[in-house]
Amino acid sequence: MAPVRLGGSASFTCGLAATMACNDDRIVIEARGLTKRFGNVLAVDGLSFDVEPGRVTGFLGPNGSGKSTTMRLIMGLDLPNAGSVTVGGRKYHDLPWPLREVGSLLEANSIHPGRSARAHLWSLAQSNGIARRRVDEVLELVGLTAVATKRAGKFSLGMTQRLGIAAALLGDPGVLLFDEPVNGLDPEGIRWVRNLCRGLASDGRTVFISSHLMAEMSLTADHLVVIGKGRMIAEMSVTEFVARSSRQSVRVRTPSASSLSDAVRAASGIVIPEPDGSMTVTGMNAADIGELAASLNVALHELTPVASLEDAFMELTDEAVEYRAAP
Amino acid sequence: MTAIPTTPAPAPAPAAAPAAAPIPGGRAGLRQAVRSEWTKFWSVRSTAWSLAATVFLVLGICVLANATAANNGLHVPDPTRRSLVGFLLGQFAIGVLGVLVISAEYSTGSIRSTLAGMPRRPVVIAAKVVVFGVVALVVSEVLAFSAFFIGQALLSRTGYSATLSQPGVTQAVLESGLYLTALGLLALGMATVIRHTAGAIAAFAGILLVLPLVVPALPTSMVNAITRYLPANIGVTILSSAQNTHIFSTPDFSASTGLAILAGYAAAMLVLGGWLMVKRDA
Ligand SMILES: Nc1ncnc2c1ncn2[C@@H]1O[C@H](COP(=O)(O)OP(=O)(O)O)[C@@H](O)[C@H]1O
Ligand SMILES: [Mg+2]
């Protein structure tokens, strides 16, 4: 696989080939009946899914749905009550050089606040026989070179997140697990992570990234594993996920916004005025809005059905949300 | 905050031949884990603080106790023991360091990074034992001999001072260093089981301070059976160059036997901690 250039200076080569060497099926992460219970809480409930290389797989679910627990199960930090999960055909525990095969960014703190960024990365590098030069490369890559000797406890949330990403990239691994990586990042940082993930995937790596934000996933992921209350809800491409959404809204642009809005409201549609002068209508489909406009002699400059991923997500997870009101 | 680097360029289409960074043969093991632990050990301030506290307590109390004895012309029956008296406080400082070596990983969450790099948990504990054990041994022995020489220099005016060539003295000094190391490893083992800094320090201090107070309240036959197994009592024997102290009807263990028993306690705790670590979530 051709090395991809990231951040201009460091280059990656893909460790995937070694992980996958004797394995021509394309499944890299394979979860089967994964189950984890904490006391009375069934955090992960019989979860089975596959994650393939060369694309970003989004792991989507509301807060408390078991994403972080699943990530910890993949890494063998938590032990499952039932089921199993393998990476490249092996349990994480049995990977000969774990950091060279799987890079991870966990949601919870996993950095000693008293240690410098460089010492943190160097200690990790040493545990997997990774060259010292690589520590400086990843520091450069995430833009922390200038603060490499500062104690990690002094870092902002965004810097801590980037240090975690540096640690994940340290071993130039073929598989990346990112648990809520955009948490605490500013918009620029979010865009950076998004591009990084896409770059890593197009490099042929396996990228598994969790989020509770549908909108974020729609921009980053190609494929989705959607869970709620620890159970599988959907495993499909982002495109399919959107298409299956029945709650659509319609973007309308018209010079006669006020009269059309009144008519839409009278027909019990909901109008949300947008800052750019257009409006978003829900509760009516595009055809009905078009008919209504024609009957009022109102010109339409735009009439676009928009499937909101957020809605699709809510709809699919609705039945899995714990505190759902009785119908 | 530093600027975020430029976004990755669009990746070129994957070429046919993978140019994978070669993953070496073999696997990460104790050697790599020890190097990693060594870096971790020296890259947090608590290490320097705890070691400084150990040195300060052992030598500070040595100077105080022996200068006082010399100035007041006290009778010093066991000058070796008097020079090593600071170990009775220094043991708590080295114990705190032993606890922190593992408990700080849990309190900060860095255990997750550690186990990501080395998922075989007993290897992680073994690496910590090697790193902490070596440092504790070197520091303890240097301290034991330093305290001995400082103490004897102060006592020399009194005419009670000891020399290494006197019977049992070199052994007492050497074994005092081993005693401090064994206690540190015991603390590390207890923290592996308990996992909480405050809880482990309390338990460690309790064994040294509280047990000797509680045990005498038991029926006499039990007191006689148990007392000599208490780390605090073993310590008293080890830190003196004289033979058994015979406070109770059952004689105390010899210093060497006592050391072996202490090492056994530490090993048992470490094995239990390792076993629990394998069974528990990180
Ligand atoms: N270590 C733990 N002990 C007890 N309960 C836990 C633990 N970790 C997670 N849980 C519970 O398991 C459920 C799933 O949590 P989590 O995996 O963090 O979800 P998510 O990452 O999707 O927000 C929640 O109900 C949470 O409270
Ligand atoms: Mg989470």
XYZ file of C-alpha atoms and ligand atoms in Angstrom:
637
model
C 0.000 0.000 0.000
C 1.324 3.407 -0.826
C 2.245 5.504 2.152
C -0.031 8.447 2.670
C 1.358 11.801 3.674
C -0.124 13.319 6.739
C 0.747 16.684 8.148
C 3.336 17.101 5.442
C 6.186 15.561 7.396
C 5.403 12.121 8.672
C 4.419 9.297 6.428
C 2.589 6.154 7.240
C 2.966 2.780 5.863
C 0.184 0.421 6.501
C 0.610 -2.345 9.000
C -2.563 -3.950 7.809
C -0.925 -6.382 5.446
C 0.767 -8.164 8.292
C -2.412 -8.322 10.341
C -4.296 -9.728 7.405
C -1.513 -11.708 5.818
C -2.993 -15.194 5.816
C -6.568 -14.120 5.757
C -8.330 -13.279 2.557
C -11.674 -12.432 3.995
C -11.920 -8.754 4.661
C -13.160 -8.754 8.206
C -10.647 -7.162 10.563
C -12.670 -6.664 13.725
C -15.087 -9.456 14.369
C -17.457 -9.303 17.349
C -19.638 -12.301 18.087
C -22.324 -12.288 20.751
C -20.357 -9.804 22.819
C -22.010 -9.366 26.194
C -20.950 -7.315 29.191
C -22.825 -6.834 32.408
C -22.016 -4.363 35.186
C -24.103 -5.413 38.162
C -27.668 -4.992 36.997
C -26.764 -3.054 33.886
C -26.463 -5.028 30.698
C -24.075 -2.607 29.003
C -23.456 -4.723 25.908
C -26.026 -7.283 24.941
C -25.130 -9.971 22.431
C -23.446 -7.635 19.984
C -22.180 -9.112 16.709
C -20.657 -7.006 13.967
C -17.805 -6.871 11.484
C -15.497 -4.010 10.693
C -13.772 -3.980 7.329
C -10.623 -2.218 6.184
C -10.391 0.683 3.777
C -13.330 2.625 5.097
C -14.417 4.496 8.173
C -16.923 2.535 10.187
C -18.942 4.709 12.498
C -20.067 3.237 15.795
C -23.166 5.167 16.642
C -25.444 5.103 19.640
C -26.899 7.429 22.257
C -24.981 8.073 25.457
C -24.916 5.024 27.660
C -25.623 2.638 24.800
C -22.421 0.679 25.361
C -19.972 2.111 22.806
C -17.122 2.743 25.208
C -17.654 -0.606 26.856
C -17.467 -2.292 23.461
C -14.221 -0.454 22.699
C -12.750 -1.657 26.004
C -13.920 -5.184 25.243
C -12.178 -5.081 21.859
C -8.964 -4.102 23.605
C -9.347 -6.703 26.314
C -9.441 -4.055 29.047
C -12.845 -5.306 30.130
C -13.564 -9.004 30.043
C -16.825 -10.079 28.376
C -19.427 -12.129 30.244
C -20.117 -13.921 26.985
C -19.077 -13.783 23.376
C -15.764 -12.803 21.873
C -14.098 -10.227 19.724
C -11.004 -10.559 17.586
C -8.777 -8.139 15.716
C -7.158 -9.549 12.614
C -8.277 -13.001 13.741
C -6.706 -12.772 17.189
C -7.752 -11.640 20.603
C -6.094 -8.343 21.490
C -4.371 -10.161 24.344
C -2.589 -12.402 21.832
C -1.304 -9.700 19.487
C 2.487 -9.952 19.458
C 3.062 -6.195 19.099
C -0.317 -4.664 19.995
C 0.524 -1.031 19.305
C 1.904 -1.855 15.862
C -1.387 -3.505 14.974
C -4.074 -1.568 16.829
C -4.003 2.107 17.737
C -6.596 3.303 20.185
C -7.967 6.476 21.649
C -10.243 5.745 24.570
C -12.872 8.070 25.904
C -11.768 7.987 29.512
C -8.453 9.447 30.638
C -5.570 7.130 29.983
C -2.663 9.495 30.505
C -0.857 10.241 33.772
C -1.260 14.026 34.219
C 2.187 14.335 35.779
C 4.008 12.894 32.810
C 5.135 14.923 29.810
C 3.624 14.211 26.427
C 6.957 12.952 25.165
C 7.585 10.668 28.155
C 4.089 9.236 27.797
C 4.621 8.444 24.134
C 8.183 7.230 24.645
C 7.137 4.789 27.361
C 4.444 3.423 25.051
C 6.903 3.205 22.163
C 9.355 1.265 24.323
C 6.702 -1.235 25.327
C 6.384 -2.215 21.662
C 9.938 -1.732 20.460
C 9.053 1.384 18.460
C 11.895 3.737 17.521
C 12.317 6.992 19.427
C 12.185 8.960 16.169
C 8.584 7.901 15.766
C 7.651 9.734 18.984
C 8.764 13.027 17.483
C 7.019 12.196 14.230
C 3.635 11.694 15.863
C 4.103 14.748 18.089
C 4.735 16.764 14.943
C 1.789 15.137 13.234
C -0.694 16.200 15.910
C 0.942 19.589 16.434
C 2.202 19.070 19.978
C 5.940 19.398 19.329
C 6.129 22.768 21.072
C 4.560 21.418 24.254
C 6.177 17.966 24.201
C 7.939 18.455 27.521
C 4.931 19.961 29.296
C 3.046 17.823 31.764
C -0.040 16.317 30.169
C -2.160 17.474 33.111
C -1.669 21.063 31.943
C -3.120 20.334 28.513
C -6.489 21.573 27.326
C -9.110 19.000 26.438
C -8.280 19.394 22.771
C -4.551 18.943 23.325
C -5.192 15.882 25.493
C -7.311 14.452 22.721
C -4.544 15.048 20.200
C -1.992 13.432 22.502
C -4.296 10.417 22.606
C -4.408 10.388 18.823
C -0.613 10.632 18.697
C -0.436 7.557 20.935
C -2.850 5.724 18.657
C -0.718 6.488 15.594
C 2.575 5.649 17.334
C 2.880 2.095 16.095
C 1.704 2.949 12.566
C -1.087 0.413 13.050
C -3.437 -1.040 10.474
C -6.414 -0.805 12.811
C -7.566 2.314 14.614
C -10.139 2.502 17.391
C -11.272 6.005 18.270
C -13.839 6.435 21.037
C -15.559 9.838 20.651
C -12.425 11.425 19.171
C -13.935 14.843 18.506
C -14.952 15.376 22.129
C -13.571 18.668 23.307
C -12.227 19.717 19.931
C -12.961 23.048 18.300
C -14.415 23.071 14.769
C -10.961 23.175 13.229
C -9.878 20.218 15.334
C -13.025 18.310 14.412
C -12.288 18.850 10.730
C -8.714 17.720 11.289
C -9.817 14.478 12.961
C -12.367 13.878 10.221
C -9.751 14.269 7.513
C -7.280 12.160 9.435
C -9.797 9.316 9.727
C -10.682 9.521 6.060
C -7.002 9.600 5.121
C -6.239 6.579 7.274
C -9.127 4.644 5.742
C -8.227 5.520 2.182
C -4.764 4.271 3.034
C -6.373 0.853 3.479
C -6.531 0.898 7.242
C -9.451 -0.186 9.361
C -10.963 2.794 11.154
C -13.612 2.235 13.820
C -14.822 5.447 15.370
C -17.589 5.941 17.894
C -19.839 8.910 18.381
C -23.232 9.763 19.779
C -23.533 12.525 17.170
C -25.250 11.431 14.008
C -24.304 14.584 12.138
C -20.628 13.998 12.845
C -20.828 10.388 11.708
C -22.548 11.340 8.475
C -19.545 13.467 7.553
C -16.866 11.018 8.602
C -18.135 7.484 8.213
C -18.826 5.316 5.186
C -20.440 2.543 7.099
C -22.363 2.452 10.339
C -22.835 0.118 13.239
C -25.729 1.560 15.215
C -26.501 0.360 18.731
C -28.959 1.276 21.454
C -29.056 -0.096 25.007
C -26.185 -2.384 24.134
C -28.052 -4.048 21.278
C -27.493 -3.943 17.565
C -29.959 -1.703 15.769
C -28.538 -1.400 12.288
C -25.397 -2.246 10.383
C -25.432 -0.600 6.971
C -23.880 2.071 4.788
C -24.477 5.691 5.666
C -26.323 6.146 2.365
C -28.690 3.312 3.094
C -29.199 4.559 6.607
C -30.317 7.918 5.271
C -32.528 6.389 2.623
C -34.355 4.353 5.204
C -35.274 7.407 7.133
C -38.959 8.144 6.753
C -38.932 11.442 8.559
C -37.907 13.855 5.896
C -37.811 17.561 5.854
C -37.966 19.804 2.819
C -35.843 22.837 2.101
C -37.892 25.564 0.448
C -36.704 28.802 -1.102
C -39.234 31.325 -2.254
C -39.505 35.108 -2.678
C -42.903 34.951 -0.915
C -41.740 33.341 2.276
C -44.301 34.821 4.618
C -47.429 33.874 2.667
C -46.144 30.372 1.999
C -45.191 29.914 5.664
C -48.675 30.903 6.753
C -50.224 28.445 4.316
C -47.886 25.634 5.385
C -48.692 26.266 9.020
C -52.379 26.301 8.213
C -51.895 22.896 6.635
C -50.270 21.852 9.960
C -46.742 21.740 8.609
C -43.840 23.050 10.665
C -41.709 25.890 9.338
C -38.195 26.591 10.494
C -36.752 29.779 8.966
C -33.072 29.330 8.057
C -30.456 32.057 8.362
C -29.786 32.033 4.600
C -33.401 33.055 3.871
C -34.615 29.607 2.987
C -36.882 27.600 5.250
C -37.067 24.022 6.364
C -40.470 22.407 6.396
C -41.310 19.202 8.198
C -44.607 17.415 8.455
C -45.354 17.842 4.741
C -43.726 16.219 1.758
C -42.277 18.060 -1.221
C -45.219 17.271 -3.511
C -47.769 18.716 -1.085
C -45.696 21.859 -0.598
C -45.399 22.229 -4.392
C -49.177 21.884 -4.827
C -49.779 24.378 -2.055
C -47.403 26.898 -3.623
C -49.064 26.459 -7.031
C -52.507 27.041 -5.516
C -51.221 30.289 -3.965
C -49.437 31.347 -7.134
C -46.163 31.488 -5.221
C -42.917 30.979 -7.136
C -40.536 28.341 -5.763
C -36.793 28.726 -6.269
C -35.969 25.546 -4.479
C -37.870 22.530 -3.212
C -35.465 19.893 -1.900
C -36.348 16.919 0.284
C -33.661 16.541 2.947
C -33.320 13.432 4.983
C -32.012 14.453 8.333
C -29.541 11.884 9.595
C -30.259 13.072 13.073
C -33.889 12.099 12.519
C -32.964 8.790 10.969
C -30.818 8.083 13.970
C -33.456 9.107 16.450
C -36.032 7.047 14.682
C -33.903 3.945 14.596
C -32.747 4.259 18.172
C -36.112 5.381 19.514
C -37.224 1.955 20.493
C -33.881 1.299 22.101
C -33.756 4.383 24.258
C -34.161 3.522 27.881
C -36.377 6.344 29.014
C -38.798 6.346 26.158
C -42.269 7.576 27.043
C -45.062 5.059 26.636
C -46.806 5.443 23.265
C -2.124 26.282 21.721
C -0.048 25.320 18.770
C -1.515 25.402 15.337
C -3.160 22.259 14.152
C -1.165 20.835 11.300
C -2.479 20.847 7.805
C -5.044 18.277 6.958
C -3.942 15.076 5.306
C -3.658 15.213 1.551
C -6.028 12.928 -0.332
C -4.502 9.502 -0.310
C -3.150 8.093 -3.550
C -4.884 5.004 -4.815
C -3.497 1.980 -2.982
C -0.708 0.414 -4.973
C -0.696 -3.308 -5.592
C 2.299 -4.187 -3.441
C 1.822 -3.370 0.226
C 4.715 -1.373 1.627
C 3.780 -2.332 5.159
C 5.981 -1.192 7.991
C 7.433 -4.573 8.799
C 6.185 -5.958 12.093
C 9.147 -7.725 13.663
C 9.060 -11.362 14.633
C 8.728 -12.451 18.231
C 6.550 -10.415 20.483
C 6.649 -7.670 23.067
C 7.702 -9.153 26.377
C 9.308 -8.443 29.726
C 12.308 -6.662 28.206
C 10.137 -4.074 26.453
C 7.851 -3.795 29.474
C 10.792 -3.101 31.791
C 12.098 -0.332 29.517
C 8.642 1.203 29.405
C 8.216 0.985 33.180
C 11.658 2.506 33.704
C 10.670 5.548 31.651
C 7.328 5.798 33.428
C 8.937 5.449 36.848
C 11.333 8.358 36.389
C 8.963 10.643 34.482
C 6.613 11.470 37.359
C 7.505 13.754 40.219
C 6.171 11.490 42.927
C 9.171 9.192 42.376
C 11.709 11.873 43.203
C 9.599 13.123 46.096
C 9.166 9.705 47.676
C 12.835 8.837 47.282
C 13.841 12.208 48.714
C 11.502 11.630 51.635
C 13.022 8.193 52.237
C 16.555 9.622 52.255
C 15.534 12.553 54.418
C 13.789 10.391 57.014
C 16.470 7.710 57.229
C 19.453 10.062 57.376
C 17.690 12.880 59.226
C 16.594 10.640 62.052
C 19.970 8.947 62.084
C 21.679 12.292 62.597
C 19.171 13.387 65.240
C 19.231 10.174 67.227
C 22.970 9.736 67.214
C 23.867 13.365 67.769
C 21.528 13.397 70.757
C 23.068 10.230 72.133
C 26.559 11.601 71.700
C 25.770 15.000 73.166
C 24.021 13.567 76.202
C 26.502 10.772 76.705
C 23.767 8.150 76.575
C 24.485 4.487 76.950
C 24.133 2.962 73.431
C 23.943 -0.833 73.750
C 23.563 -1.437 69.976
C 25.208 1.361 67.987
C 24.390 -0.383 64.663
C 20.721 -0.381 65.449
C 20.845 3.208 66.629
C 22.339 4.349 63.315
C 19.599 2.520 61.388
C 16.703 3.751 63.509
C 15.537 6.059 60.676
C 14.493 3.009 58.684
C 11.468 2.743 60.966
C 10.132 5.929 59.385
C 11.815 5.630 55.991
C 9.914 2.414 55.410
C 6.691 4.413 55.085
C 8.145 6.668 52.404
C 9.425 3.757 50.310
C 6.070 2.064 50.926
C 4.256 5.067 49.485
C 6.454 4.868 46.384
C 5.768 1.144 46.036
C 2.035 1.815 46.295
C 2.104 4.652 43.775
C 3.937 2.568 41.170
C 0.688 0.703 40.577
C -2.103 2.698 42.262
C -1.341 5.878 40.302
C -1.990 3.913 37.124
C -5.508 3.242 38.334
C -6.206 6.692 39.769
C -5.072 8.429 36.568
C -6.378 5.832 34.117
C -2.916 5.376 32.599
C -3.307 1.643 33.277
C -5.378 1.584 30.071
C -2.440 2.896 28.048
C -0.099 0.491 29.783
C -2.326 -2.505 29.040
C -2.866 -1.353 25.463
C 0.892 -1.698 25.001
C 1.259 -4.877 27.061
C -2.041 -6.724 27.440
C -0.473 -9.604 29.376
C -1.029 -8.297 32.868
C 1.405 -10.466 34.837
C 4.171 -9.161 32.537
C 3.243 -5.603 33.519
C 3.467 -6.468 37.211
C 6.740 -8.314 36.719
C 8.201 -5.282 34.933
C 7.112 -3.011 37.778
C 8.678 -5.380 40.307
C 11.962 -5.354 38.364
C 12.116 -1.569 38.020
C 10.934 -0.703 41.513
C 12.852 -3.587 43.068
C 16.176 -2.569 41.522
C 15.772 1.103 42.418
C 14.570 0.304 45.942
C 17.447 -2.124 46.493
C 20.117 0.340 45.368
C 18.614 3.216 47.341
C 18.087 1.060 50.440
C 21.606 -0.341 50.503
C 23.206 3.043 49.880
C 21.055 4.440 52.676
C 21.858 1.599 55.046
C 25.597 2.055 54.673
C 25.360 5.853 54.683
C 23.277 5.815 57.845
C 25.656 3.360 59.446
C 28.750 5.447 58.737
C 27.109 8.748 59.658
C 25.739 7.239 62.851
C 29.061 5.720 63.890
C 30.905 8.941 63.126
C 28.551 10.797 65.452
C 28.809 8.117 68.117
C 32.591 7.853 67.926
C 32.978 10.401 70.746
C 30.971 8.198 73.080
C 33.140 5.155 72.711
C 30.164 3.017 71.764
C 30.563 3.098 67.988
C 30.562 -0.079 65.916
C 32.633 -1.094 62.910
C 31.703 -3.289 59.981
C 34.251 -5.866 61.035
C 32.519 -6.571 64.330
C 30.437 -9.751 64.352
C 26.969 -9.401 62.827
C 27.375 -5.727 61.906
C 27.913 -5.966 58.139
C 25.106 -8.477 57.979
C 22.767 -6.194 59.918
C 23.509 -3.246 57.635
C 23.112 -5.308 54.454
C 19.934 -6.940 55.709
C 18.470 -3.604 56.711
C 18.716 -2.536 53.074
C 17.051 -5.780 52.014
C 14.357 -5.207 54.631
C 13.480 -1.803 53.193
C 13.370 -3.268 49.686
C 11.145 -6.142 50.767
C 8.741 -3.753 52.492
C 8.580 -1.616 49.352
C 7.722 -4.693 47.299
C 5.129 -5.686 49.891
C 3.548 -2.243 49.477
C 3.599 -2.669 45.697
C 1.953 -6.078 46.047
C -0.716 -4.739 48.399
C -1.471 -1.892 45.985
C -1.845 -4.392 43.154
C -4.567 -6.061 45.200
C -6.193 -2.910 46.601
C -5.679 -0.597 43.582
C -6.516 2.589 45.516
C -3.687 4.821 46.701
C -5.149 5.830 50.045
C -6.495 2.356 50.798
C -3.202 0.670 50.016
C -1.143 3.161 52.032
C -3.522 2.767 54.973
C -3.320 -1.021 54.779
C 0.462 -0.945 54.538
C 0.794 1.435 57.473
C -1.777 -0.605 59.379
C 0.293 -3.753 59.089
C 3.357 -1.996 60.446
C 1.721 0.221 63.064
C -1.660 -1.158 64.031
C -1.092 -4.920 64.040
C 1.610 -4.743 66.726
C -0.920 -2.910 68.912
C -3.853 -5.207 68.192
C -2.157 -8.576 68.440
C -1.200 -8.320 72.141
C -4.919 -8.015 72.940
C -5.439 -11.591 71.749
C -5.205 -14.645 74.054
C -1.624 -15.281 75.132
C -1.163 -18.477 73.151
C -2.147 -16.653 69.948
C 0.038 -13.686 70.785
C 2.995 -16.008 71.126
C 2.199 -17.733 67.841
C 1.521 -14.616 65.815
C 3.840 -11.946 67.119
C 7.008 -13.163 65.521
C 5.343 -13.175 62.091
C 4.543 -9.474 62.237
C 6.633 -7.438 59.774
C 7.244 -4.833 62.471
C 8.780 -7.442 64.768
C 10.819 -8.963 62.003
C 12.071 -5.458 61.297
C 13.229 -4.928 64.875
C 15.403 -8.042 64.673
C 16.824 -7.174 61.272
C 17.750 -3.618 62.220
C 19.846 -4.721 65.184
C 23.197 -6.439 65.157
C 22.464 -8.187 68.461
C 20.861 -11.596 68.526
C 17.226 -12.378 69.346
C 15.406 -9.925 71.497
C 13.274 -12.475 73.401
C 10.491 -10.137 74.370
C 7.906 -12.889 74.196
C 8.163 -16.530 75.189
C 8.503 -17.581 71.543
C 11.812 -16.252 70.230
C 11.808 -13.939 67.223
C 12.992 -15.257 63.903
C 16.594 -14.692 62.993
C 17.163 -11.751 60.663
C 17.679 -13.976 57.609
C 14.605 -16.075 58.307
C 12.640 -12.905 58.951
C 13.756 -11.489 55.619
C 12.701 -14.664 53.839
C 9.286 -14.430 55.507
C 8.902 -10.785 54.483
C 9.905 -11.643 50.929
C 7.293 -14.401 51.067
C 4.611 -11.900 52.099
C 5.578 -9.607 49.242
C 5.608 -12.471 46.731
C 2.231 -13.738 47.953
C 0.697 -10.275 47.581
C 2.187 -9.841 44.112
C 0.935 -13.223 42.953
C -2.514 -12.536 44.400
C -2.507 -9.086 42.792
C -1.455 -10.534 39.453
C -4.138 -13.179 39.604
C -6.802 -10.601 40.497
C -5.594 -8.307 37.741
C -6.107 -11.052 35.193
C -9.610 -11.702 36.507
C -10.744 -8.096 36.855
C -11.605 -5.366 34.391
C -8.821 -2.823 34.039
N -17.138 0.342 34.720
C -18.480 0.402 34.752
N -19.151 0.052 35.860
C -20.480 0.094 35.912
N -21.269 0.463 34.897
C -20.680 0.829 33.755
C -19.252 0.827 33.616
N -18.940 1.232 32.371
C -20.115 1.480 31.756
N -21.151 1.249 32.573
C -22.577 1.374 32.221
O -22.769 0.675 31.016
C -23.620 1.392 30.147
C -22.905 1.675 28.845
O -21.900 2.640 29.087
P -20.873 3.103 27.970
O -20.246 1.915 27.360
O -19.955 4.104 28.595
O -21.825 3.807 26.905
P -21.485 4.893 25.770
O -20.007 4.904 25.559
O -22.238 4.431 24.576
O -21.986 6.202 26.258
C -24.059 2.628 30.900
O -25.298 2.330 31.517
C -22.986 2.803 31.925
O -23.475 3.437 33.062
Mg -18.745 6.455 25.633
